[in-house]
Short mmCIF file of C-alpha atoms and ligand atoms in Angstrom, two decimals:
data_model
loop_
_atom_site.label_atom_id
_atom_site.label_comp_id
_atom_site.label_asym_id
_atom_site.label_seq_id
_atom_site.Cartn_x
_atom_site.Cartn_y
_atom_site.Cartn_z
CA MET A 1 90.65 101.69 48.80
CA LYS A 2 92.76 103.94 46.64
CA PHE A 3 93.06 107.54 47.86
CA LYS A 4 91.55 110.05 45.48
CA SER A 5 92.09 113.66 46.55
CA ILE A 6 89.38 116.30 46.32
CA LYS A 7 91.66 118.11 43.89
CA THR A 8 91.75 115.13 41.51
CA LYS A 9 87.99 114.71 41.77
CA ILE A 10 87.36 118.40 41.06
CA LEU A 11 89.79 118.32 38.12
CA ILE A 12 88.16 115.20 36.63
CA TRP A 13 84.69 116.74 36.95
CA PHE A 14 85.83 120.11 35.69
CA GLY A 15 87.65 118.48 32.76
CA ALA A 16 84.64 116.35 31.81
CA VAL A 17 82.19 119.24 32.03
CA THR A 18 84.48 121.65 30.15
CA PHE A 19 85.16 119.01 27.47
CA THR A 20 81.42 118.44 26.97
CA ILE A 21 80.60 122.14 26.91
CA LEU A 22 83.45 122.96 24.49
CA PHE A 23 82.57 120.20 22.04
CA VAL A 24 78.81 120.70 22.20
CA PHE A 25 79.34 124.41 21.71
CA SER A 26 81.80 123.88 18.83
CA GLY A 27 79.45 121.34 17.20
CA ALA A 28 76.50 123.69 17.45
CA PHE A 29 78.59 126.58 16.16
CA TYR A 30 79.83 124.47 13.24
CA TYR A 31 76.27 123.40 12.39
CA PHE A 32 74.78 126.92 12.45
CA PHE A 33 77.76 128.50 10.71
CA ASN A 34 77.56 125.87 7.94
CA LYS A 35 73.83 126.47 7.59
CA SER A 36 74.17 130.23 7.43
CA VAL A 37 77.01 130.09 4.85
CA ASN A 38 75.01 127.70 2.65
CA THR A 39 71.87 129.81 2.90
CA SER A 40 73.71 132.92 1.83
CA ILE A 41 75.37 131.10 -1.12
CA GLU A 42 72.02 129.59 -2.11
CA SER A 43 70.27 132.93 -2.13
CA ARG A 44 73.13 134.51 -4.14
CA LEU A 45 72.95 131.75 -6.75
CA TYR A 46 69.17 131.89 -6.83
CA LYS A 47 69.30 135.62 -7.65
CA GLN A 48 71.70 134.92 -10.52
CA ALA A 49 69.56 132.03 -11.76
CA ALA A 50 66.44 134.20 -11.63
CA PHE A 51 68.23 136.98 -13.49
CA VAL A 52 69.45 134.59 -16.20
CA LYS A 53 65.96 133.12 -16.48
CA ASN A 54 64.43 136.59 -16.98
CA ARG A 55 67.01 137.52 -19.56
CA LEU A 56 66.51 134.24 -21.44
CA SER A 57 62.75 134.66 -21.29
CA SER A 58 63.16 138.05 -22.88
CA GLY A 59 65.19 136.44 -25.69
CA ALA A 60 68.79 137.28 -24.71
CA ASN A 61 71.64 135.10 -25.91
CA ILE A 62 73.45 133.00 -23.26
CA ASN A 63 76.92 134.18 -24.31
CA LYS A 64 75.78 137.74 -24.05
CA ILE A 65 74.37 137.10 -20.59
CA ALA A 66 77.57 135.38 -19.54
CA ARG A 67 79.63 138.22 -20.84
CA GLU A 68 77.42 140.82 -19.23
CA HIS A 69 77.21 139.39 -15.72
CA LEU A 70 78.79 136.07 -15.09
CA ILE A 71 82.21 136.51 -16.57
CA SER A 72 84.56 135.25 -13.95
CA THR A 73 82.60 134.32 -10.84
CA PHE A 74 79.77 132.21 -12.22
CA ASP A 75 79.31 129.53 -14.81
CA LEU A 76 75.99 128.55 -16.24
CA ALA A 77 74.28 125.97 -18.39
CA ILE A 78 70.89 125.93 -20.09
CA ILE A 79 69.25 122.55 -20.41
CA LYS A 80 66.14 121.69 -22.35
CA ASP A 81 64.53 118.30 -21.90
CA GLY A 82 67.80 116.80 -20.66
CA LYS A 83 69.94 118.23 -23.50
CA VAL A 84 72.50 120.98 -23.02
CA LEU A 85 71.37 123.97 -25.08
CA ASN A 86 74.26 126.14 -24.11
CA LYS A 87 76.92 126.48 -21.38
CA THR A 88 79.87 128.59 -20.36
CA LYS A 89 83.31 127.15 -20.79
CA ASN A 90 84.01 125.97 -17.24
CA PHE A 91 80.58 124.58 -16.44
CA ASP A 92 81.02 120.97 -15.28
CA LEU A 93 78.44 118.81 -17.02
CA ASN A 94 78.86 116.02 -14.47
CA VAL A 95 76.76 118.00 -11.99
CA LEU A 96 73.68 117.44 -14.22
CA LYS A 97 73.22 114.00 -12.64
CA ASN A 98 72.20 115.63 -9.39
CA LYS A 99 68.57 116.78 -9.51
CA LYS A 100 68.52 118.79 -6.27
CA THR A 101 67.71 122.52 -6.34
CA PHE A 102 70.88 123.41 -4.43
CA PHE A 103 73.96 121.30 -3.71
CA ILE A 104 77.68 121.52 -3.17
CA VAL A 105 80.28 119.41 -4.98
CA ASP A 106 83.70 118.76 -3.48
CA TYR A 107 86.48 118.90 -6.10
CA GLY A 108 89.20 118.19 -3.57
CA GLU A 109 91.06 121.46 -3.83
CA TYR A 110 87.95 123.59 -3.83
CA LEU A 111 84.16 123.41 -3.51
CA SER A 112 81.56 124.34 -6.04
CA ALA A 113 77.95 125.39 -5.34
CA ILE A 114 75.23 124.66 -7.91
CA TYR A 115 71.73 126.11 -8.12
CA ARG A 116 69.11 124.68 -10.45
CA LEU A 117 66.08 126.70 -11.55
CA ASP A 118 63.31 125.02 -13.57
CA PHE A 119 61.39 127.23 -16.01
CA LYS A 120 57.64 127.24 -16.08
CA THR A 121 55.30 127.50 -19.05
CA PRO A 122 55.74 128.66 -21.75
CA PHE A 123 59.36 127.48 -21.35
CA ALA A 124 58.54 124.29 -19.42
CA GLY A 125 61.26 121.65 -19.67
CA GLN A 126 64.00 124.27 -19.72
CA VAL A 127 66.43 124.50 -16.79
CA VAL A 128 69.12 127.00 -15.87
CA LEU A 129 72.05 125.87 -13.72
CA ILE A 130 74.41 128.32 -12.02
CA GLN A 131 77.73 127.08 -10.76
CA GLN A 132 80.17 129.00 -8.56
CA ASN A 133 83.42 127.97 -6.92
CA ILE A 134 83.43 128.81 -3.22
CA ASP A 135 85.94 128.97 -0.37
CA ASP A 136 85.66 126.17 2.15
CA LYS A 137 85.24 128.52 5.16
CA VAL A 138 83.24 125.95 7.09
CA GLU A 139 85.93 123.31 6.77
CA ASP A 140 88.56 125.89 7.80
CA LEU A 141 86.51 126.65 10.89
CA ALA A 142 86.19 122.95 11.76
CA ASP A 143 89.97 122.53 11.39
CA THR A 144 90.60 125.53 13.66
CA MET A 145 88.21 124.15 16.24
CA LEU A 146 89.86 120.76 16.18
CA TRP A 147 93.18 122.15 17.40
CA LEU A 148 91.81 125.11 19.35
CA ASP A 149 89.40 123.07 21.51
CA PRO A 150 92.02 120.71 23.02
CA ILE A 151 94.39 123.64 23.64
CA LEU A 152 91.58 125.56 25.36
CA LEU A 153 90.73 122.47 27.41
CA ILE A 154 94.33 121.97 28.55
CA LEU A 155 94.69 125.68 29.34
CA LEU A 156 91.48 125.71 31.42
CA ILE A 157 92.51 122.57 33.32
CA PHE A 158 95.91 124.14 34.01
CA ILE A 159 94.27 127.33 35.38
CA ALA A 160 91.77 125.25 37.41
CA ASN A 161 94.65 123.23 38.86
CA LYS A 162 96.40 126.41 40.07
CA LEU A 163 93.14 127.85 41.46
CA ILE A 164 92.28 124.64 43.31
CA ASP A 165 95.76 124.62 44.88
CA LYS A 166 95.13 128.16 46.09
CA ILE A 167 91.64 127.37 47.41
CA LEU A 168 92.66 124.13 49.11
CA PHE A 169 95.75 125.59 50.77
CA PRO A 170 93.95 126.16 54.14
CA ILE A 171 92.76 122.52 54.10
CA LYS A 172 96.37 121.36 53.85
CA SER A 173 97.23 123.59 56.78
CA ILE A 174 94.25 122.16 58.76
CA THR A 175 95.47 118.62 58.07
CA LYS A 176 99.01 119.51 59.10
CA ILE A 177 97.95 121.09 62.39
CA ALA A 178 95.38 118.36 63.11
CA ASN A 179 98.19 115.82 62.74
CA GLU A 180 100.34 117.77 65.16
CA ILE A 181 97.64 118.02 67.82
CA THR A 182 97.90 115.65 70.74
CA ILE A 183 96.27 115.82 74.15
CA ASN A 184 99.48 117.44 75.43
CA SER A 185 99.78 120.05 72.70
CA LEU A 186 96.30 121.39 72.14
CA PHE A 187 97.47 124.93 71.90
CA SER A 188 98.00 125.39 68.19
CA THR A 189 95.38 127.30 66.25
CA ILE A 190 94.96 127.31 62.51
CA TYR A 191 95.60 130.47 60.53
CA GLU A 192 92.20 131.82 59.36
CA PRO A 193 92.01 132.64 55.62
CA LYS A 194 91.32 136.31 54.84
CA GLU A 195 88.27 135.69 52.66
CA ASN A 196 85.04 135.31 54.56
CA ASP A 197 84.03 131.99 53.00
CA GLU A 198 83.19 128.38 53.92
CA LEU A 199 86.84 127.50 54.54
CA ARG A 200 87.19 130.36 57.00
CA GLU A 201 84.03 129.08 58.72
CA LEU A 202 85.55 125.58 58.84
CA VAL A 203 88.82 126.89 60.27
CA ALA A 204 86.89 128.98 62.83
CA SER A 205 84.85 125.91 63.93
CA PHE A 206 88.03 123.86 64.10
CA ASN A 207 89.74 126.50 66.25
CA ALA A 208 86.65 126.71 68.47
CA MET A 209 86.76 122.92 68.83
CA ILE A 210 90.45 123.06 69.81
CA LYS A 211 89.56 125.74 72.40
CA ARG A 212 86.77 123.53 73.82
CA LEU A 213 89.08 120.52 73.99
CA GLU A 214 91.72 122.69 75.60
CA ASN A 215 89.20 123.87 78.23
CA GLY A 216 88.12 120.28 78.84
CA VAL A 217 91.71 119.11 79.28
CA LYS A 218 92.48 122.08 81.56
CA LYS A 219 89.40 121.19 83.62
CA ILE A 220 90.56 117.60 84.00
CA GLU A 221 94.09 118.75 84.90
CA ARG A 222 92.71 121.16 87.47
CA PHE A 223 90.46 118.46 88.89
CA ASN A 224 93.45 116.10 89.19
CA ASN A 225 95.58 118.77 90.85
CA ASP A 226 92.79 119.81 93.23
CA VAL A 227 92.00 116.24 94.18
CA SER A 228 95.61 115.27 94.83
CA HIS A 229 96.29 118.51 96.70
CA GLU A 230 93.19 118.53 98.87
CA LEU A 231 93.08 114.84 99.62
CA LYS A 232 96.69 114.76 100.74
CA THR A 233 95.98 116.29 104.17
CA PRO A 234 93.09 114.04 105.27
CA LEU A 235 94.82 110.97 103.82
CA THR A 236 98.02 111.82 105.70
CA VAL A 237 95.98 112.24 108.89
CA ILE A 238 94.25 108.86 108.35
CA ARG A 239 97.54 107.08 107.64
CA GLY A 240 99.38 108.73 110.57
CA GLU A 241 96.56 108.01 113.00
CA ALA A 242 96.36 104.35 111.87
CA GLU A 243 100.17 103.89 112.04
CA ILE A 244 100.47 105.33 115.52
CA THR A 245 97.51 103.31 116.80
CA LEU A 246 98.84 100.08 115.32
CA HIS A 247 102.35 100.70 116.70
CA LYS A 248 101.57 98.88 119.95
CA PRO A 249 98.53 97.24 121.59
CA ARG A 250 96.04 99.88 122.83
CA GLU A 251 93.03 100.34 125.04
CA PRO A 252 89.60 100.01 123.32
CA LYS A 253 88.88 103.73 123.84
CA GLU A 254 92.09 104.61 121.96
CA TYR A 255 90.96 102.47 119.03
CA ILE A 256 87.55 104.17 119.13
CA SER A 257 89.21 107.59 119.08
CA CYS A 258 91.39 106.55 116.13
CA ILE A 259 88.40 105.22 114.16
CA LYS A 260 86.45 108.43 114.90
CA THR A 261 89.32 110.53 113.47
CA ILE A 262 89.45 108.29 110.42
CA GLU A 263 85.66 108.59 109.98
CA LYS A 264 85.85 112.40 110.26
CA GLU A 265 88.63 112.63 107.71
CA ALA A 266 86.84 110.16 105.39
CA THR A 267 83.69 112.31 105.55
CA GLN A 268 85.84 115.33 104.65
CA ILE A 269 87.31 113.43 101.67
CA GLN A 270 83.83 112.48 100.51
CA LYS A 271 82.62 116.07 100.69
CA ILE A 272 85.62 117.34 98.73
CA VAL A 273 85.22 114.68 96.05
CA ASP A 274 81.44 115.35 95.79
CA GLY A 275 82.08 119.09 95.44
CA LEU A 276 84.81 118.66 92.84
CA LEU A 277 82.74 116.16 90.88
CA LEU A 278 79.82 118.58 90.81
CA LEU A 279 82.13 121.30 89.47
CA ALA A 280 83.57 118.97 86.83
CA ARG A 281 80.32 117.33 85.71
CA TYR A 282 78.58 120.29 84.05
CA SER A 283 79.83 122.72 81.45
CA LYS A 284 78.17 125.36 79.24
CA THR A 285 77.88 122.81 76.46
CA ASN A 286 76.07 120.05 78.37
CA ILE A 287 74.16 121.98 81.05
CA LYS A 288 71.05 122.56 78.88
CA ASP A 289 70.49 118.77 78.61
CA SER A 290 69.99 118.62 82.37
CA PHE A 291 67.42 121.43 82.51
CA GLU A 292 63.87 120.66 83.69
CA PHE A 293 60.92 122.65 85.03
CA CYS A 294 61.65 123.47 88.68
CA ASN A 295 59.61 125.19 91.36
CA ILE A 296 62.34 127.44 92.70
CA ASP A 297 60.33 128.54 95.75
CA THR A 298 59.66 124.92 96.79
CA ILE A 299 63.36 124.02 96.43
CA LEU A 300 64.31 127.02 98.62
CA LEU A 301 61.74 126.23 101.32
CA ASN A 302 62.91 122.59 101.49
CA ILE A 303 66.52 123.71 101.94
CA VAL A 304 65.52 126.21 104.65
CA LYS A 305 63.72 123.35 106.47
CA LYS A 306 66.93 121.27 106.45
CA TYR A 307 68.78 124.05 108.27
CA ASN A 308 66.18 124.50 111.02
CA HIS A 309 68.28 122.47 113.43
CA SER A 310 71.53 124.43 112.80
CA LEU A 311 69.59 127.70 113.17
CA THR A 312 68.11 126.59 116.49
CA ILE A 313 71.50 125.48 117.88
CA LYS A 314 72.96 128.96 117.22
CA ASN A 315 69.71 130.67 118.15
CA LEU A 316 69.70 132.44 114.82
CA SER A 317 66.56 133.87 113.34
CA LEU A 318 66.06 133.33 109.61
CA LYS A 319 63.59 135.92 108.37
CA ILE A 320 61.86 135.44 105.04
CA LYS A 321 61.22 138.89 103.55
CA LYS A 322 59.28 137.43 100.66
CA ILE A 323 59.15 134.26 98.58
CA GLU A 324 57.26 134.39 95.31
CA VAL A 325 56.03 131.29 93.50
CA ILE A 326 58.49 130.87 90.63
CA SER A 327 58.84 128.06 88.19
CA THR A 328 61.48 127.95 85.47
CA LYS A 329 63.69 125.60 83.47
CA ALA A 330 66.89 124.91 85.39
CA ASN A 331 69.11 122.19 86.81
CA PRO A 332 67.42 121.39 90.17
CA LEU A 333 70.57 119.90 91.70
CA LEU A 334 72.58 123.05 91.04
CA ILE A 335 69.76 125.33 92.25
CA GLU A 336 69.65 123.31 95.49
CA THR A 337 73.44 123.61 95.77
CA ILE A 338 73.29 127.41 95.33
CA PHE A 339 70.70 127.82 98.11
CA SER A 340 72.25 125.33 100.52
CA ASN A 341 75.81 126.70 100.22
CA LEU A 342 74.71 130.31 100.71
CA ILE A 343 72.43 129.51 103.66
CA ASP A 344 75.12 127.23 105.13
CA ASN A 345 77.72 130.04 104.92
CA ALA A 346 75.33 132.60 106.40
CA ILE A 347 74.72 130.28 109.37
CA LYS A 348 78.42 129.37 109.72
CA TYR A 349 79.75 132.91 109.61
CA THR A 350 77.03 134.60 111.71
CA PRO A 351 77.47 134.66 115.48
CA LYS A 352 74.73 133.46 117.81
CA GLU A 353 71.43 135.32 118.25
CA LYS A 354 71.75 137.38 115.06
CA ASN A 355 69.49 137.60 112.03
CA ILE A 356 69.60 136.24 108.50
CA TYR A 357 67.23 137.60 105.85
CA ILE A 358 66.24 135.90 102.62
CA SER A 359 64.00 136.87 99.74
CA LEU A 360 63.10 135.31 96.40
CA TYR A 361 61.21 137.25 93.74
CA LYS A 362 60.93 137.73 90.04
CA ASN A 363 60.69 140.91 87.99
CA ASN A 364 62.45 140.45 84.70
CA LYS A 365 64.81 137.86 86.18
CA ILE A 366 64.80 135.65 89.22
CA HIS A 367 66.43 137.28 92.28
CA PHE A 368 67.58 135.47 95.39
CA LEU A 369 68.94 137.63 98.22
CA ILE A 370 70.55 136.50 101.45
CA GLU A 371 71.82 138.97 104.06
CA ASP A 372 73.45 138.13 107.35
CA GLU A 373 74.71 140.03 110.38
CA GLY A 374 77.85 137.91 110.51
CA ILE A 375 81.58 138.43 110.67
CA GLY A 376 81.77 139.79 107.14
CA ILE A 377 84.71 139.68 104.76
CA SER A 378 87.45 142.30 104.49
CA LYS A 379 87.70 144.29 101.26
CA ASP A 380 91.10 142.81 100.28
CA LYS A 381 89.81 139.21 100.60
CA LEU A 382 86.49 139.80 98.82
CA PRO A 383 87.81 139.34 95.23
CA PHE A 384 89.15 135.86 96.04
CA ILE A 385 86.38 134.22 98.00
CA THR A 386 84.88 132.51 94.94
CA ASP A 387 88.25 130.88 94.06
CA ARG A 388 88.56 127.15 94.70
CA PHE A 389 89.81 126.24 98.16
CA TYR A 390 90.15 129.88 99.18
CA ARG A 391 89.22 130.57 102.77
CA ALA A 392 89.34 134.17 103.91
CA ASP A 393 91.17 134.68 107.14
CA GLU A 394 91.96 131.03 107.84
CA SER A 395 93.10 131.82 111.43
CA ARG A 396 89.77 133.44 112.27
CA ASN A 397 87.82 130.69 110.54
CA ARG A 398 89.75 127.77 111.96
CA LYS A 399 86.88 126.74 114.16
CA ILE A 400 84.37 127.04 111.34
CA LYS A 401 84.27 123.90 109.21
CA GLY A 402 84.82 124.21 105.49
CA PHE A 403 87.36 123.82 102.73
CA GLY A 404 86.71 126.78 100.48
CA LEU A 405 84.71 125.06 97.75
CA GLY A 406 81.16 126.33 98.50
CA LEU A 407 81.27 129.76 96.85
CA SER A 408 83.25 128.44 93.90
CA ILE A 409 80.48 125.88 93.30
CA VAL A 410 77.81 128.61 93.72
CA LYS A 411 79.54 130.92 91.23
CA ASN A 412 79.99 128.12 88.72
CA SER A 413 76.35 126.97 89.08
CA VAL A 414 75.04 130.54 88.66
CA GLU A 415 77.17 131.09 85.56
CA LEU A 416 76.02 127.77 84.07
CA HIS A 417 72.49 129.24 84.25
CA ASN A 418 73.76 132.43 82.56
CA GLY A 419 73.20 134.24 85.84
CA LYS A 420 75.21 136.68 87.95
CA LEU A 421 76.48 136.59 91.53
CA PHE A 422 76.95 139.82 93.53
CA ILE A 423 78.66 139.84 96.94
CA GLU A 424 78.85 142.84 99.24
CA SER A 425 80.37 142.57 102.66
CA GLU A 426 81.71 144.66 105.48
CA ASP A 427 84.13 143.32 108.00
CA GLY A 428 82.33 142.79 111.29
CA VAL A 429 78.97 144.04 109.95
CA GLY A 430 77.65 141.36 107.67
CA THR A 431 77.40 139.99 104.14
CA LYS A 432 74.81 140.46 101.39
CA ILE A 433 74.77 138.06 98.47
CA GLU A 434 72.48 138.35 95.46
CA VAL A 435 71.94 135.71 92.81
CA ILE A 436 70.28 136.83 89.57
CA LEU A 437 69.15 134.11 87.17
P1 ADP B 1 84.00 127.51 103.15
O1 ADP B 1 82.83 128.15 103.73
O2 ADP B 1 83.90 126.05 103.03
O3 ADP B 1 85.29 127.96 103.69
P2 ADP B 1 83.24 128.95 100.75
O4 ADP B 1 83.75 128.84 99.39
O5 ADP B 1 81.80 128.73 100.97
O6 ADP B 1 84.09 127.94 101.60
O7 ADP B 1 83.62 130.37 101.27
C1 ADP B 1 84.90 130.87 101.06
C2 ADP B 1 85.27 131.86 102.14
O8 ADP B 1 84.45 133.02 102.02
C3 ADP B 1 84.98 131.34 103.52
O9 ADP B 1 86.10 130.63 103.99
C4 ADP B 1 84.77 132.60 104.29
O10 ADP B 1 85.97 133.18 104.73
C5 ADP B 1 84.15 133.55 103.31
N1 ADP B 1 82.66 133.60 103.42
C6 ADP B 1 81.76 132.97 102.68
N2 ADP B 1 80.51 133.30 103.04
C7 ADP B 1 80.62 134.16 104.06
C8 ADP B 1 79.67 134.85 104.88
N3 ADP B 1 78.35 134.74 104.72
N4 ADP B 1 80.16 135.68 105.84
C9 ADP B 1 81.48 135.81 106.01
N5 ADP B 1 82.42 135.19 105.30
C10 ADP B 1 82.00 134.36 104.31
#
């Protein structure tokens, strides 16, 4: 298929429409101008004919009339029953063949207008004809239009061509940048035109699309880096353990110990991958598609039930301050993840025989509060605890299982629901976390 640019299409359309308008307009102008010129000549000649008729009726002599009024501009002839009674010198008798009231004869170099007035009784049969040479203004106008119209058309197309170039300039720049964009160089943005018009809107949407793609690519890069970084340790442990065990024949209990280590590390890998996949799966643009009506209170109570065993082992008391019945549109998987990570942390970081308090209520928004009497977080670490793989005070936490993904997942899930996460904590006193959705 042959490429036809928008510019060519616009120019062809513009040219066709302008051509039609110019020629229809010129035609109409020619027609009405011609009509108006003829009408004015006709009425002038009629007046002269009527005057001559009155003078003749009152007995005046034709030469006298001609001398009096029609000397240079008009010629006239008086006809009676087809015979010329009298005429001025220049009157062209050939025009008598034409029986119309008003007509124009073309003599080549000039035109001549003729008006014919028939007398009524008592002079019936008598006719007066007035002849006057006229300028061919109408023909002059037509000639002017014939050269002026094409020049106007060419001029307009030339101006349109320049204007289209100016208007389409941003599109050329979009095409250029779009051609330069690859997955590795998503960082160019297109210059936005100053005028607030459709093209600026297009450029803005294009830039927004580049930004979204850029975020997507960054997300994938981060996922790749996180996965390779975090999986390295357990994979090294698995490989080392297997190599050492296979080095020489071993007792069955040594094999069992090796397999147990491998199983533990494999479980760790699975948890990391699940967590990272959950973080990568949803984004602001696709989260709404996964929303459904959820009973938030039921989800919370089910999660609490799952932790009964861990609570009992540490002899912790989980006190429910209040739980209101709340149903809303949300992603149930992420809501579950929020509750389970926060309860899990509270249990993990609270020493035995202490209390954990939870409440769920709704005023304008949905509030979930969890407070513990645990080890707390120092002020300097607090800003980082929602970062991926960040573990505050690793030496102190060594015995507590985890890999620093929980709060990052919670924060991300809350933000995907347009919510907010507030964390207050005091070292050695406890932690209070509030989720507002
Ligand atoms: P993980 O618990 O797997 O280490 P998280 O992302 O859930 O990862 O938490 C990050 C860090 O924040 C934890 O390592 C811990 O130091 C601190 N933290 C989280 N919750 C609490 C809590 N309730 N009390 C004290 N410290 C906490």
